[in-house]
CSV table of C-alpha atoms in Angstrom, one decimal:
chain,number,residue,atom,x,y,z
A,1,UNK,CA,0.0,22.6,6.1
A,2,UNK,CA,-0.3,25.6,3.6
A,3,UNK,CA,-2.6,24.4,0.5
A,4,UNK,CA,-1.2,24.8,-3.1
A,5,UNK,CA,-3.0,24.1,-6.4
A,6,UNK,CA,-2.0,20.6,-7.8
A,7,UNK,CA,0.0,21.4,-11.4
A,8,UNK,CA,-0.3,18.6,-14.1
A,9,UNK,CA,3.3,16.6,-12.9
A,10,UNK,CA,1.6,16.7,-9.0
A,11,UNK,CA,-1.7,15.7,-10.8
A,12,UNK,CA,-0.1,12.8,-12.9
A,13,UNK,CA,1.7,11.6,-9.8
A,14,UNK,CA,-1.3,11.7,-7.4
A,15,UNK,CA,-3.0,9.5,-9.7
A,16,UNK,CA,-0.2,7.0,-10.4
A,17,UNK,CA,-0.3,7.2,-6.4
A,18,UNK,CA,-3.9,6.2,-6.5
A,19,UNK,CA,-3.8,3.5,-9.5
A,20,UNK,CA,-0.3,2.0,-7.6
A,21,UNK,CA,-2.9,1.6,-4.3
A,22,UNK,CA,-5.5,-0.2,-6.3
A,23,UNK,CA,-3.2,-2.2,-7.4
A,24,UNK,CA,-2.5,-3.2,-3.8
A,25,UNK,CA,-6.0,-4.4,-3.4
A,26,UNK,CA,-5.8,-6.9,-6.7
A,27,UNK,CA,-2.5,-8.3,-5.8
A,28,UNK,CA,-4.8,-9.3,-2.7
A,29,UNK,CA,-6.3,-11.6,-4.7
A,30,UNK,CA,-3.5,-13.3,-5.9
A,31,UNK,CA,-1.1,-16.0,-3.8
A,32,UNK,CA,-0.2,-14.6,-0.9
A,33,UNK,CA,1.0,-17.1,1.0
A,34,UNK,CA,2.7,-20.3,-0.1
A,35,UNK,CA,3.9,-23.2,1.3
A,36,UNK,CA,4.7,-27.0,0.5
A,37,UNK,CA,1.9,-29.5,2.3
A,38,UNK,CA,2.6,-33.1,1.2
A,39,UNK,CA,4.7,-32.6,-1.9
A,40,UNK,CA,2.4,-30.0,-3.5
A,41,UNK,CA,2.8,-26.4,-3.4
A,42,UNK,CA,-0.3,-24.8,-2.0
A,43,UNK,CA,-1.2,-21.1,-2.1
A,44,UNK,CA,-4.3,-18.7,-0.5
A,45,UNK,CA,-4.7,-15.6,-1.2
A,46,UNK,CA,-5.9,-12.4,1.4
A,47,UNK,CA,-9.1,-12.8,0.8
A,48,UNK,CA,-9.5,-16.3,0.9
A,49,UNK,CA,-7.2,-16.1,4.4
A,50,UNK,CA,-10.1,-13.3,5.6
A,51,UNK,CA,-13.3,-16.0,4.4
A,52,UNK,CA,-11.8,-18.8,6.6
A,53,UNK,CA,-12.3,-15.9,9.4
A,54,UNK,CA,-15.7,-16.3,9.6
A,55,UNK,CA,-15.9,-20.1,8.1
A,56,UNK,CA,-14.4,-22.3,9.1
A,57,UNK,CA,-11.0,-24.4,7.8
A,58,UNK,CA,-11.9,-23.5,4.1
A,59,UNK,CA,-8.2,-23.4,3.3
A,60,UNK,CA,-7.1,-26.8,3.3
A,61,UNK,CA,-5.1,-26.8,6.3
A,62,UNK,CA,-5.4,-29.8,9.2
A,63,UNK,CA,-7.1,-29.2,12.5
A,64,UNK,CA,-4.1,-28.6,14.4
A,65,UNK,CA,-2.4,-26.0,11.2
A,66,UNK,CA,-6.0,-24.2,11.4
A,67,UNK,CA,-5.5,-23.7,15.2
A,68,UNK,CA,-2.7,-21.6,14.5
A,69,UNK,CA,-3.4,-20.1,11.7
A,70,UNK,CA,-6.9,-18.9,13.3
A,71,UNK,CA,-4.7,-16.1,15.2
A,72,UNK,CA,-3.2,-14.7,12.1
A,73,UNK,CA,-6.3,-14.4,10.5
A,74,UNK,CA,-7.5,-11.0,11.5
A,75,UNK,CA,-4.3,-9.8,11.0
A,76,UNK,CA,-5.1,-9.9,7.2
A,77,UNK,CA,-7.9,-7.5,7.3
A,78,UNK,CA,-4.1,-4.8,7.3
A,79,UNK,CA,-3.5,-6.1,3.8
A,80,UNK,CA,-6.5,-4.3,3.1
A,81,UNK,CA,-6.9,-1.5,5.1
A,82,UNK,CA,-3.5,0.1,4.1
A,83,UNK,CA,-4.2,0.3,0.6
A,84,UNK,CA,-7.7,1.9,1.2
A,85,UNK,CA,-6.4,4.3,3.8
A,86,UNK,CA,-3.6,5.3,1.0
A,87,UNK,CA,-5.8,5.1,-2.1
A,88,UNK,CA,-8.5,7.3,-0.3
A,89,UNK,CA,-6.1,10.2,1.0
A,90,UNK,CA,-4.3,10.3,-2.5
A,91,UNK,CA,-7.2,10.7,-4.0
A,92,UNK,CA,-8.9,13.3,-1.9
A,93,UNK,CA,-6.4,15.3,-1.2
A,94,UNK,CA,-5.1,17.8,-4.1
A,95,UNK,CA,-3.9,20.6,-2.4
A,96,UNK,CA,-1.6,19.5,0.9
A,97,UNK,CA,1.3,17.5,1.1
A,98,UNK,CA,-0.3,15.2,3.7
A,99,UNK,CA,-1.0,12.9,1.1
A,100,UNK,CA,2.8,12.0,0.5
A,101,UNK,CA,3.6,11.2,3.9
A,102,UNK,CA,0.6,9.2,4.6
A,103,UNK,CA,1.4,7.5,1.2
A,104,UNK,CA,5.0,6.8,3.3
A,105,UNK,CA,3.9,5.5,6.2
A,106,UNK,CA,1.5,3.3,4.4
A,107,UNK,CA,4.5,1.9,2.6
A,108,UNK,CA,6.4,1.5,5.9
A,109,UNK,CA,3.3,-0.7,7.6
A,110,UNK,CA,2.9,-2.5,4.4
A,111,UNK,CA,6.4,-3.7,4.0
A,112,UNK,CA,6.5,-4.5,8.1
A,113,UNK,CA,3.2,-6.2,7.8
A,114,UNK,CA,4.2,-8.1,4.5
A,115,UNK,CA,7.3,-9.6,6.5
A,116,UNK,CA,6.1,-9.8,10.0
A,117,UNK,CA,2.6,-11.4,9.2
A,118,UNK,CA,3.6,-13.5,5.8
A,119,UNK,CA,6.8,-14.0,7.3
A,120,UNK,CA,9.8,-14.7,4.3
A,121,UNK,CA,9.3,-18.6,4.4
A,122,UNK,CA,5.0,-18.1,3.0
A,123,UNK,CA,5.7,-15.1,0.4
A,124,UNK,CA,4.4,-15.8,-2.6
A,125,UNK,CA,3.8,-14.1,-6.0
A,126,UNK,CA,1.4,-12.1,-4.9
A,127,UNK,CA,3.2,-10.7,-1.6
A,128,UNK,CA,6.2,-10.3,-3.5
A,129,UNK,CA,4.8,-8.2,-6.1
A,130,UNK,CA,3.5,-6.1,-3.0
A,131,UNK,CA,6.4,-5.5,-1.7
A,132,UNK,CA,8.1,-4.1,-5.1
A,133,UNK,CA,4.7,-1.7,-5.7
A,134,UNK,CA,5.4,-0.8,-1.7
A,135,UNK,CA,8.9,0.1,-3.0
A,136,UNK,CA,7.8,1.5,-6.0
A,137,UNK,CA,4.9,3.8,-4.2
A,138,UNK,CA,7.5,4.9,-1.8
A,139,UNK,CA,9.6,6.2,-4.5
A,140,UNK,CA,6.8,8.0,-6.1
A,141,UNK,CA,5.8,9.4,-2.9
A,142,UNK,CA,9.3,10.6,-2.3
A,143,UNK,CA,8.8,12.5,-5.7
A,144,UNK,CA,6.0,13.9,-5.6
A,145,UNK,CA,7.4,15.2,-2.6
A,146,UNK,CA,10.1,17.1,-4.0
A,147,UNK,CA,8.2,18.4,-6.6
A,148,UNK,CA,5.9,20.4,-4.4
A,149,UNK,CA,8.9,21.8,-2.3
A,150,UNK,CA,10.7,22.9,-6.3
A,151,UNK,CA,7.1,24.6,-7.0
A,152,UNK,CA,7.1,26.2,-3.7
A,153,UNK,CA,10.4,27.7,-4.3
A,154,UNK,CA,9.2,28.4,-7.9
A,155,UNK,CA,6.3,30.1,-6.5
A,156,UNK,CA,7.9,32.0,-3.7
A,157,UNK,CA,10.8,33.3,-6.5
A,158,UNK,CA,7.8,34.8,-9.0
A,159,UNK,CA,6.2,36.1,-5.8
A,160,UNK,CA,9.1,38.2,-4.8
A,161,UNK,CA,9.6,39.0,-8.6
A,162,UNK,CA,6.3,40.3,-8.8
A,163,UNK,CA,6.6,42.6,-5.8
């Protein structure tokens, strides 16, 4: 992939890229899955899904709900991974376009992952608001896309000008 200098709009949207994938990791923190036990609405989070990993049944499910969920739980360790693989090739990499379509296929396994491992009956604030910065890191993506293919066109029109 050729290598271009970043301008100040790729710049500005490499970094909204990067801030959009931190975001990721707080929403993490937040309810991510939500569900009604006994009249009261419970909710864990990723990273309190991830402690019971190692734990034990630290979540307030019963014996034979903790038995289930225990084969989900690795699963969650994807809620954080694709936001660090994302966050990390935004952020180091100025020059290629890579970044973008990683950045897409990040969005793609997040939104699968949201829906196939929360499933729609658990979503809660916090994998909600994922999804929409999914959607909304998507869209960026797309245009910081097209901006480098309008400066390549820029760039190739002042090349040929110049010769």
């Amino acid at each position: 992939m050729k290598k271009i200098p970043e301008n100040k709009t790729r710049k500005g949207l490499r970094i909204t890229l990067c801030i959009l994938y931190l975001l990721q990791l707080v929403l993490c923190a937040w309810p991510y899955y939500g569900y009604v036990k006994d009249g009261v609405f419970i909710t864990d989070s990723v990273y309190e899904m991830l402690s019971a990993l190692g734990s034990g049944n630290v979540i307030g499910a019963t014996s034979e709900e903790f038995s289930a969920i225990t084969t989900m739980l690795p699963f969650n360790l994807i809620f954080v991974i694709i936001p660090l693989v994302g966050f990390f090739f935004c952020a180091f990499d100025k020059e290629r376009n890579l970044k973008n379509i990683v950045s897409l296929l990040c969005c793609l396994f997040g939104v699968l992952s949201i829906v196939t491992i929360v499933t729609m009956q658990f979503l809660s604030l916090g994998s909600v608001l994922a999804l929409l910065l999914y959607i909304l890191t998507s869209f960026i993506s797309s245009l910081s896309m097209m901006a480098r293919i309008t400066s390549d066109k820029q760039n190739d029109a002042e090349n040929k000008i110049n010769r």
